[in-house]
């Protein structure tokens, strides 16, 4: 099953202009949105850049780490007594965490007391605290005061964190999913306690991705292609999918002849959700898992030439994916036009009425088949600009798309028609101002 291709005339692809942003000296792994028009980038060179998403202007270059960045998170102040301040938190392989002020580009605070590299950061905005995950789980306030921490969990450390209802978080630690609960201390201070409440051991291999669907549901994915849907309140297993690569489970897809499947080809690299479906990047493919139907409703088993590293669902029916092959692709989830079901043959026994029960069952199955929509993913855009693996991207709506890559570059993809209109509008304003000035003279 060859990778789907698209011609040069990409009618539904608006991104016909691009801006190349240079500055990084190594792989750019992270992009994080600060507000409607600013974002930060970070990677293996240990430097953080702040950018304007509209113009591509470099706003600040932040130096403070000596090794690669391992995690980054935005953190807006929610203190009503102060002005709202936009902060970003960065963790590095140098075993430090730094809080930066996005307005000034200055370093607010730095902590160097970690016994291992912090691999993930999660902000609990409602509680005005943030969590760092490494060999243990730590809870911090905005001033980087350590409020509480767990005991040493494992040398491998926490690989991913996700916020759950009732002041809980789920932490991926190898194959295990550990549920922790935060509770405020009773002495009226800012103190917090963190306790382990449950360990879930349903995965057969290391958990590689976590995503919150809504207040009731979250989903995990593993390196061997397992997807598990969990209840976010009582942490019970609601559904699972372990056959992404099995052609017999997805008969609409042309089967691939392979002697075996390597873990690299079945690993769930990234998960995202739109409340109704979960979109999974599995190996080279993209799968759409419907939470109500509890099954895969559409897939592209070979969406890219190499592993899909990041996917996002847009507000419309479009989906964007990026890959190790250096490409960024736009997909549209469409409903297939189904042919009317063929009438069920009557057969000998049905002539005499013996098959009435079977006839009713067939009619019920036919009705169910007619009421069940069938979807497929159609390629509508292919963005070729990076020369190496595209790590992730940020979608800024009408301002465009920002992508980062192992080629050390960031590319801002722009809507060509919109940019042309803006340039024309700017030109008309300048001409009008020049005309007014000449009239005054």
CSV table of C-alpha atoms in Angstrom, one decimal:
chain,number,residue,atom,x,y,z
A,1,UNK,CA,0.0,0.0,0.0
A,2,UNK,CA,1.9,3.0,-1.3
A,3,UNK,CA,1.8,6.4,0.3
A,4,UNK,CA,-1.0,8.5,-1.2
A,5,UNK,CA,0.2,11.4,-3.3
A,6,UNK,CA,-1.3,14.7,-4.4
A,7,UNK,CA,-0.6,16.8,-7.5
A,8,UNK,CA,0.8,20.3,-7.7
A,9,UNK,CA,-2.6,21.9,-7.9
A,10,UNK,CA,-3.6,21.6,-4.3
A,11,UNK,CA,-6.9,23.5,-4.5
A,12,UNK,CA,-7.8,23.0,-0.8
A,13,UNK,CA,-4.3,23.8,0.5
A,14,UNK,CA,-4.2,27.5,1.5
A,15,UNK,CA,-0.5,27.5,2.5
A,16,UNK,CA,1.1,28.8,-0.6
A,17,UNK,CA,3.6,31.2,1.1
A,18,UNK,CA,6.2,30.4,3.7
A,19,UNK,CA,8.6,32.2,6.0
A,20,UNK,CA,11.8,30.4,7.2
A,21,UNK,CA,12.9,31.3,10.7
A,22,UNK,CA,16.6,30.7,11.6
A,23,UNK,CA,18.4,30.9,14.9
A,24,UNK,CA,18.6,27.4,16.3
A,25,UNK,CA,21.8,25.4,16.0
A,26,UNK,CA,20.4,21.9,16.6
A,27,UNK,CA,17.1,19.9,16.3
A,28,UNK,CA,14.1,22.0,17.2
A,29,UNK,CA,11.8,19.7,19.1
A,30,UNK,CA,9.2,21.9,20.8
A,31,UNK,CA,6.8,24.7,19.9
A,32,UNK,CA,4.5,26.2,22.5
A,33,UNK,CA,1.9,28.9,22.0
A,34,UNK,CA,2.0,31.9,24.4
A,35,UNK,CA,-0.9,33.9,23.1
A,36,UNK,CA,-2.8,34.6,19.8
A,37,UNK,CA,0.3,35.8,18.0
A,38,UNK,CA,3.4,34.7,20.0
A,39,UNK,CA,5.1,31.3,20.4
A,40,UNK,CA,8.3,29.8,21.8
A,41,UNK,CA,10.6,27.3,20.3
A,42,UNK,CA,13.2,25.1,22.0
A,43,UNK,CA,15.4,22.0,21.2
A,44,UNK,CA,18.7,20.3,21.5
A,45,UNK,CA,20.8,23.5,21.5
A,46,UNK,CA,19.4,24.5,24.9
A,47,UNK,CA,18.2,27.9,23.6
A,48,UNK,CA,14.7,29.2,23.7
A,49,UNK,CA,13.4,31.7,21.1
A,50,UNK,CA,10.3,33.8,21.3
A,51,UNK,CA,8.7,34.6,17.9
A,52,UNK,CA,5.9,36.7,16.4
A,53,UNK,CA,3.6,34.3,14.5
A,54,UNK,CA,2.3,37.1,12.2
A,55,UNK,CA,5.6,38.6,11.0
A,56,UNK,CA,8.1,35.9,11.9
A,57,UNK,CA,10.1,38.4,13.9
A,58,UNK,CA,12.4,37.0,16.6
A,59,UNK,CA,11.4,38.7,19.8
A,60,UNK,CA,13.8,37.2,22.4
A,61,UNK,CA,16.7,34.7,22.6
A,62,UNK,CA,16.8,33.1,26.0
A,63,UNK,CA,20.0,31.6,27.3
A,64,UNK,CA,20.3,29.8,30.6
A,65,UNK,CA,20.4,26.0,30.0
A,66,UNK,CA,23.6,24.2,29.1
A,67,UNK,CA,22.1,21.0,27.7
A,68,UNK,CA,19.1,20.2,25.4
A,69,UNK,CA,15.6,21.2,26.4
A,70,UNK,CA,13.5,18.2,27.5
A,71,UNK,CA,10.1,19.9,28.3
A,72,UNK,CA,8.4,23.3,27.9
A,73,UNK,CA,5.1,24.6,29.1
A,74,UNK,CA,3.3,28.0,29.1
A,75,UNK,CA,2.1,29.4,32.5
A,76,UNK,CA,-0.1,32.5,32.7
A,77,UNK,CA,-0.5,34.1,36.1
A,78,UNK,CA,-4.0,33.7,37.6
A,79,UNK,CA,-3.4,35.8,40.7
A,80,UNK,CA,-6.1,38.4,40.8
A,81,UNK,CA,-3.9,40.8,42.9
A,82,UNK,CA,-1.4,41.1,40.1
A,83,UNK,CA,-1.4,42.0,36.4
A,84,UNK,CA,-1.6,39.0,34.1
A,85,UNK,CA,1.9,37.8,33.2
A,86,UNK,CA,2.8,35.3,30.5
A,87,UNK,CA,5.5,32.9,31.6
A,88,UNK,CA,7.1,29.8,30.2
A,89,UNK,CA,8.7,27.0,32.1
A,90,UNK,CA,11.6,25.0,30.5
A,91,UNK,CA,13.3,21.8,31.7
A,92,UNK,CA,16.7,20.6,30.5
A,93,UNK,CA,19.0,17.6,30.5
A,94,UNK,CA,21.3,19.8,32.7
A,95,UNK,CA,18.8,18.9,35.5
A,96,UNK,CA,17.5,22.5,35.9
A,97,UNK,CA,14.2,24.2,35.4
A,98,UNK,CA,13.8,27.9,34.5
A,99,UNK,CA,10.8,30.2,34.6
A,100,UNK,CA,11.0,33.0,31.9
A,101,UNK,CA,9.0,36.2,31.6
A,102,UNK,CA,7.7,36.4,28.0
A,103,UNK,CA,7.2,40.2,28.1
A,104,UNK,CA,10.8,40.9,28.9
A,105,UNK,CA,12.6,37.7,28.0
A,106,UNK,CA,14.3,37.7,31.4
A,107,UNK,CA,14.9,34.7,33.7
A,108,UNK,CA,12.5,34.9,36.6
A,109,UNK,CA,13.7,31.9,38.6
A,110,UNK,CA,15.9,28.8,38.3
A,111,UNK,CA,16.0,25.6,40.2
A,112,UNK,CA,18.9,23.1,40.2
A,113,UNK,CA,17.9,20.6,42.9
A,114,UNK,CA,16.7,17.8,40.6
A,115,UNK,CA,18.3,14.3,40.9
A,116,UNK,CA,17.3,13.4,37.3
A,117,UNK,CA,16.2,15.0,34.1
A,118,UNK,CA,12.7,16.5,34.1
A,119,UNK,CA,11.0,14.9,31.1
A,120,UNK,CA,7.5,16.5,31.4
A,121,UNK,CA,5.8,19.6,32.8
A,122,UNK,CA,2.1,20.1,33.4
A,123,UNK,CA,0.5,23.3,34.6
A,124,UNK,CA,-2.7,23.1,36.8
A,125,UNK,CA,-3.9,26.5,36.0
A,126,UNK,CA,-6.9,26.3,38.3
A,127,UNK,CA,-4.8,25.6,41.3
A,128,UNK,CA,-2.0,28.0,40.2
A,129,UNK,CA,0.6,25.3,40.5
A,130,UNK,CA,2.7,23.2,38.1
A,131,UNK,CA,4.1,19.7,38.2
A,132,UNK,CA,7.5,18.3,37.0
A,133,UNK,CA,7.9,14.7,36.2
A,134,UNK,CA,11.2,12.8,36.4
A,135,UNK,CA,12.3,10.1,38.8
A,136,UNK,CA,9.7,11.6,41.1
A,137,UNK,CA,6.7,14.0,40.8
A,138,UNK,CA,7.1,17.5,42.2
A,139,UNK,CA,4.5,20.2,42.8
A,140,UNK,CA,5.6,23.8,42.5
A,141,UNK,CA,4.1,27.3,42.8
A,142,UNK,CA,4.8,30.1,40.3
A,143,UNK,CA,7.8,31.3,42.3
A,144,UNK,CA,9.4,27.9,42.0
A,145,UNK,CA,8.9,27.0,45.7
A,146,UNK,CA,8.7,23.2,46.1
A,147,UNK,CA,5.3,22.5,47.7
A,148,UNK,CA,5.5,18.7,47.9
A,149,UNK,CA,6.9,15.7,46.1
A,150,UNK,CA,6.5,11.9,45.8
A,151,UNK,CA,9.1,9.4,46.8
A,152,UNK,CA,11.5,8.1,44.2
A,153,UNK,CA,9.3,6.3,41.6
A,154,UNK,CA,11.7,4.7,39.1
A,155,UNK,CA,15.1,5.4,37.4
A,156,UNK,CA,13.3,5.5,34.0
A,157,UNK,CA,11.1,8.3,35.3
A,158,UNK,CA,7.7,9.8,34.4
A,159,UNK,CA,7.5,10.1,30.6
A,160,UNK,CA,4.1,11.9,30.3
A,161,UNK,CA,1.5,13.6,32.6
A,162,UNK,CA,-2.1,14.6,32.1
A,163,UNK,CA,-4.5,16.5,34.3
A,164,UNK,CA,-7.7,14.7,35.6
A,165,UNK,CA,-10.8,15.9,37.5
A,166,UNK,CA,-10.9,16.2,41.3
A,167,UNK,CA,-7.3,17.5,41.6
A,168,UNK,CA,-5.9,14.3,40.1
A,169,UNK,CA,-3.1,13.6,37.6
A,170,UNK,CA,-2.2,10.5,35.6
A,171,UNK,CA,1.5,9.8,35.2
A,172,UNK,CA,3.0,7.3,32.7
A,173,UNK,CA,5.9,5.4,34.3
A,174,UNK,CA,7.0,2.7,31.9
A,175,UNK,CA,4.1,0.3,31.4
A,176,UNK,CA,2.2,1.6,34.4
A,177,UNK,CA,-0.2,4.5,34.7
A,178,UNK,CA,-0.1,5.9,38.2
A,179,UNK,CA,-2.9,8.1,39.5
A,180,UNK,CA,-2.0,10.8,42.0
A,181,UNK,CA,-4.2,13.2,44.0
A,182,UNK,CA,-3.3,16.7,45.2
A,183,UNK,CA,-4.9,18.0,48.4
A,184,UNK,CA,-4.5,21.3,50.2
A,185,UNK,CA,-3.0,21.2,53.7
A,186,UNK,CA,-5.4,22.1,56.5
A,187,UNK,CA,-3.2,24.7,58.2
A,188,UNK,CA,-4.3,27.5,55.8
A,189,UNK,CA,-0.9,27.9,54.2
A,190,UNK,CA,-0.1,27.4,50.5
A,191,UNK,CA,1.0,23.8,51.2
A,192,UNK,CA,-0.1,20.8,49.2
A,193,UNK,CA,0.1,17.0,49.7
A,194,UNK,CA,0.4,14.5,46.9
A,195,UNK,CA,-0.6,10.9,47.3
A,196,UNK,CA,-0.6,7.9,45.0
A,197,UNK,CA,-4.2,6.5,44.8
A,198,UNK,CA,-4.0,3.8,42.1
A,199,UNK,CA,-1.8,1.9,39.7
A,200,UNK,CA,-3.1,0.7,36.3
A,201,UNK,CA,-1.2,-2.1,34.7
A,202,UNK,CA,-3.3,-2.9,31.6
A,203,UNK,CA,-0.6,-1.9,29.0
A,204,UNK,CA,1.7,-4.6,27.7
A,205,UNK,CA,4.5,-2.1,26.8
A,206,UNK,CA,5.7,1.4,27.8
A,207,UNK,CA,3.1,4.1,27.5
A,208,UNK,CA,4.1,6.6,24.8
A,209,UNK,CA,1.2,9.0,24.7
A,210,UNK,CA,-1.6,10.5,26.9
A,211,UNK,CA,-4.5,12.7,26.0
A,212,UNK,CA,-7.5,14.1,27.9
A,213,UNK,CA,-10.7,13.9,25.9
A,214,UNK,CA,-13.1,15.6,28.3
A,215,UNK,CA,-13.9,15.7,32.0
A,216,UNK,CA,-15.0,12.0,31.9
A,217,UNK,CA,-12.5,10.4,29.6
A,218,UNK,CA,-8.8,10.2,28.9
A,219,UNK,CA,-6.8,7.9,26.5
A,220,UNK,CA,-3.4,6.3,26.5
A,221,UNK,CA,-1.3,4.7,23.8
A,222,UNK,CA,1.7,2.4,24.0
A,223,UNK,CA,4.8,1.4,22.0
A,224,UNK,CA,3.1,-1.8,20.8
A,225,UNK,CA,0.1,-0.1,19.4
A,226,UNK,CA,-2.3,-0.4,22.3
A,227,UNK,CA,-4.9,2.3,22.7
A,228,UNK,CA,-6.9,2.3,26.0
A,229,UNK,CA,-9.9,4.5,26.8
A,230,UNK,CA,-10.2,5.3,30.5
A,231,UNK,CA,-12.9,6.7,32.8
A,232,UNK,CA,-11.3,9.9,34.2
A,233,UNK,CA,-13.3,9.7,37.5
A,234,UNK,CA,-12.9,6.1,38.6
A,235,UNK,CA,-10.0,5.2,36.3
A,236,UNK,CA,-11.6,2.0,35.0
A,237,UNK,CA,-10.9,0.7,31.5
A,238,UNK,CA,-13.8,1.6,29.1
A,239,UNK,CA,-12.5,0.3,25.8
A,240,UNK,CA,-9.4,-0.7,23.9
A,241,UNK,CA,-8.0,-1.1,20.4
A,242,UNK,CA,-4.9,-3.3,19.8
A,243,UNK,CA,-5.2,-4.2,16.1
A,244,UNK,CA,-4.3,-1.0,14.2
A,245,UNK,CA,-2.0,-2.9,11.9
A,246,UNK,CA,-4.3,-6.0,11.4
A,247,UNK,CA,-5.8,-5.8,7.9
A,248,UNK,CA,-8.6,-8.3,8.8
A,249,UNK,CA,-9.9,-5.8,11.4
A,250,UNK,CA,-9.9,-3.0,8.8
A,251,UNK,CA,-11.1,-4.8,5.6
A,252,UNK,CA,-11.5,-1.5,3.7
A,253,UNK,CA,-7.7,-1.0,3.6
A,254,UNK,CA,-5.5,-2.8,1.1
A,255,UNK,CA,-3.4,-5.3,3.1
A,256,UNK,CA,0.3,-5.2,3.3
A,257,UNK,CA,2.3,-8.4,3.0
A,258,UNK,CA,4.7,-8.4,5.9
A,259,UNK,CA,6.4,-11.3,7.8
A,260,UNK,CA,6.3,-9.4,11.0
A,261,UNK,CA,5.6,-6.0,12.5
A,262,UNK,CA,8.4,-4.2,14.3
A,263,UNK,CA,7.6,-2.1,17.4
A,264,UNK,CA,8.6,1.0,15.5
A,265,UNK,CA,5.8,0.4,12.9
A,266,UNK,CA,3.1,0.0,15.6
A,267,UNK,CA,4.1,2.5,18.2
A,268,UNK,CA,1.5,5.2,19.1
A,269,UNK,CA,3.6,8.3,18.8
A,270,UNK,CA,0.9,10.9,19.4
A,271,UNK,CA,-2.8,11.2,20.4
A,272,UNK,CA,-5.2,14.1,20.0
A,273,UNK,CA,-9.0,14.4,20.4
A,274,UNK,CA,-11.9,16.5,19.4
A,275,UNK,CA,-14.2,15.1,22.2
A,276,UNK,CA,-16.0,12.8,19.7
A,277,UNK,CA,-13.0,10.9,18.3
A,278,UNK,CA,-9.4,10.1,19.1
A,279,UNK,CA,-6.9,10.6,16.4
A,280,UNK,CA,-3.8,8.3,16.7
A,281,UNK,CA,-0.5,8.5,15.0
A,282,UNK,CA,0.5,4.8,14.8
A,283,UNK,CA,3.7,4.0,13.0
A,284,UNK,CA,3.4,5.6,9.5
A,285,UNK,CA,-0.4,5.7,9.7
A,286,UNK,CA,-3.2,7.8,11.1
A,287,UNK,CA,-6.3,6.2,12.7
A,288,UNK,CA,-9.6,7.8,13.7
A,289,UNK,CA,-11.1,6.0,16.7
A,290,UNK,CA,-14.8,6.9,17.5
A,291,UNK,CA,-15.4,6.9,21.2
A,292,UNK,CA,-19.1,6.2,21.0
A,293,UNK,CA,-18.8,3.4,18.5
A,294,UNK,CA,-15.7,2.1,20.2
A,295,UNK,CA,-14.0,1.3,16.9
A,296,UNK,CA,-11.7,2.7,14.2
A,297,UNK,CA,-13.9,4.5,11.7
A,298,UNK,CA,-11.2,5.7,9.2
A,299,UNK,CA,-7.5,5.2,8.7
A,300,UNK,CA,-4.6,5.8,6.4
A,301,UNK,CA,-2.2,3.0,7.2
A,302,UNK,CA,0.7,4.6,5.2
A,303,UNK,CA,0.0,8.4,5.6
A,304,UNK,CA,3.7,9.2,5.4
A,305,UNK,CA,6.9,7.5,4.3
A,306,UNK,CA,8.2,7.4,7.9
A,307,UNK,CA,6.7,7.5,11.4
A,308,UNK,CA,4.1,10.2,12.1
A,309,UNK,CA,5.3,12.3,15.0
A,310,UNK,CA,2.5,14.7,15.6
A,311,UNK,CA,-1.2,15.2,14.6
A,312,UNK,CA,-3.8,17.8,15.4
A,313,UNK,CA,-7.5,18.0,14.5
A,314,UNK,CA,-8.6,21.5,13.3
A,315,UNK,CA,-12.0,23.1,14.1
A,316,UNK,CA,-13.2,22.0,10.7
A,317,UNK,CA,-13.1,18.4,9.4
A,318,UNK,CA,-9.4,18.7,8.6
A,319,UNK,CA,-6.5,17.0,10.3
A,320,UNK,CA,-2.8,17.9,10.0
A,321,UNK,CA,0.1,15.4,10.4
A,322,UNK,CA,3.9,15.7,10.3
A,323,UNK,CA,6.5,13.0,10.0
A,324,UNK,CA,10.1,11.8,10.2
A,325,UNK,CA,10.1,12.0,6.4
A,326,UNK,CA,10.1,15.8,6.6
A,327,UNK,CA,6.6,16.3,5.3
A,328,UNK,CA,3.5,18.0,6.7
A,329,UNK,CA,0.2,16.8,5.3
A,330,UNK,CA,-3.4,18.1,5.5
A,331,UNK,CA,-6.2,15.5,5.5
A,332,UNK,CA,-10.0,15.8,5.4
A,333,UNK,CA,-12.3,13.3,7.2
A,334,UNK,CA,-15.1,12.6,4.7
A,335,UNK,CA,-18.1,10.3,4.7
A,336,UNK,CA,-18.2,7.6,2.1
A,337,UNK,CA,-21.3,7.4,-0.2
A,338,UNK,CA,-22.6,3.9,0.6
A,339,UNK,CA,-24.3,1.7,-2.0
A,340,UNK,CA,-27.7,0.4,-1.1
A,341,UNK,CA,-27.5,-3.0,0.5
A,342,UNK,CA,-28.4,-6.0,-1.6
A,343,UNK,CA,-31.7,-7.8,-0.8
A,344,UNK,CA,-31.2,-11.0,1.2
A,345,UNK,CA,-31.9,-14.2,-0.9
A,346,UNK,CA,-35.0,-15.9,0.3
A,347,UNK,CA,-33.8,-19.5,0.0
A,348,UNK,CA,-35.9,-22.7,0.2
A,349,UNK,CA,-36.8,-22.6,3.8
A,350,UNK,CA,-37.9,-18.9,3.6
A,351,UNK,CA,-40.5,-19.9,1.0
A,352,UNK,CA,-42.4,-21.8,3.7
A,353,UNK,CA,-41.9,-19.2,6.4
A,354,UNK,CA,-39.2,-21.2,8.4
A,355,UNK,CA,-36.7,-18.3,8.1
A,356,UNK,CA,-38.8,-15.5,9.6
A,357,UNK,CA,-36.4,-15.0,12.5
A,358,UNK,CA,-33.5,-14.9,10.1
A,359,UNK,CA,-35.3,-12.5,7.9
A,360,UNK,CA,-35.9,-10.1,10.9
A,361,UNK,CA,-32.3,-10.4,11.9
A,362,UNK,CA,-31.2,-9.6,8.3
A,363,UNK,CA,-33.5,-6.6,8.2
A,364,UNK,CA,-32.1,-5.3,11.5
A,365,UNK,CA,-28.5,-5.8,10.3
A,366,UNK,CA,-29.4,-4.1,7.0
A,367,UNK,CA,-30.9,-1.1,8.9
A,368,UNK,CA,-27.9,-0.9,11.2
A,369,UNK,CA,-25.5,-1.0,8.2
A,370,UNK,CA,-27.5,1.8,6.5
A,371,UNK,CA,-27.4,4.0,9.6
A,372,UNK,CA,-23.7,3.5,10.3
A,373,UNK,CA,-21.7,6.1,8.3
A,374,UNK,CA,-18.4,5.1,6.8
A,375,UNK,CA,-15.5,7.6,6.7
A,376,UNK,CA,-12.2,7.9,5.0
A,377,UNK,CA,-9.2,10.3,5.2
A,378,UNK,CA,-8.5,12.2,1.9
A,379,UNK,CA,-5.2,14.0,1.3
A,380,UNK,CA,-5.9,17.6,0.5
A,381,UNK,CA,-2.5,19.3,1.0
A,382,UNK,CA,1.2,18.4,1.1
A,383,UNK,CA,3.6,21.0,2.6
A,384,UNK,CA,7.2,20.3,1.4
A,385,UNK,CA,9.8,22.7,2.9
A,386,UNK,CA,11.8,20.9,5.6
A,387,UNK,CA,14.8,18.7,4.7
A,388,UNK,CA,14.6,16.5,7.8
A,389,UNK,CA,12.1,15.1,10.4
A,390,UNK,CA,9.3,17.5,11.3
A,391,UNK,CA,9.0,17.2,15.1
A,392,UNK,CA,5.7,19.1,15.7
A,393,UNK,CA,3.6,22.1,14.7
A,394,UNK,CA,1.3,24.8,16.0
A,395,UNK,CA,-1.9,26.0,14.3
A,396,UNK,CA,-2.6,29.7,14.6
A,397,UNK,CA,-5.8,29.9,12.6
A,398,UNK,CA,-5.7,32.7,10.0
A,399,UNK,CA,-2.1,33.5,11.0
A,400,UNK,CA,-1.1,30.1,9.6
A,401,UNK,CA,1.0,27.1,10.7
A,402,UNK,CA,4.4,26.9,12.4
A,403,UNK,CA,6.5,23.8,12.0
A,404,UNK,CA,9.8,22.8,13.6
A,405,UNK,CA,12.3,20.3,12.4
A,406,UNK,CA,15.6,18.4,12.8
A,407,UNK,CA,17.0,20.6,10.1
A,408,UNK,CA,17.3,23.4,12.8
A,409,UNK,CA,14.6,25.5,11.0
A,410,UNK,CA,11.1,26.8,11.9
A,411,UNK,CA,8.8,27.5,9.0
A,412,UNK,CA,5.7,29.7,9.1
A,413,UNK,CA,3.2,28.5,6.5
A,414,UNK,CA,0.9,31.3,5.4
A,415,UNK,CA,-2.4,31.6,3.5
A,416,UNK,CA,-1.2,33.1,0.2
A,417,UNK,CA,-4.5,34.8,-0.7
A,418,UNK,CA,-4.8,36.4,2.8
A,419,UNK,CA,-1.2,37.6,2.7
A,420,UNK,CA,-1.7,39.1,-0.8
A,421,UNK,CA,-4.9,40.9,0.4
A,422,UNK,CA,-3.0,42.3,3.4
A,423,UNK,CA,-0.2,43.6,1.2
A,424,UNK,CA,-2.7,45.2,-1.1
A,425,UNK,CA,-4.5,46.8,1.8
A,426,UNK,CA,-1.2,48.2,3.2
A,427,UNK,CA,-0.3,49.6,-0.2
A,428,UNK,CA,-3.7,51.3,-0.6
A,429,UNK,CA,-3.3,52.9,2.8
A,430,UNK,CA,0.1,54.2,2.0
A,431,UNK,CA,-1.1,55.6,-1.3
A,432,UNK,CA,-4.1,57.2,0.5
A,433,UNK,CA,-1.7,58.8,3.1
A,434,UNK,CA,0.6,60.1,0.3
A,435,UNK,CA,-2.4,61.6,-1.5
A,436,UNK,CA,-3.6,63.3,1.7
A,437,UNK,CA,-0.2,64.7,2.3
A,438,UNK,CA,0.1,66.1,-1.2
A,439,UNK,CA,-3.4,67.7,-0.9
A,440,UNK,CA,-2.3,69.4,2.4
A,441,UNK,CA,0.9,70.8,0.7
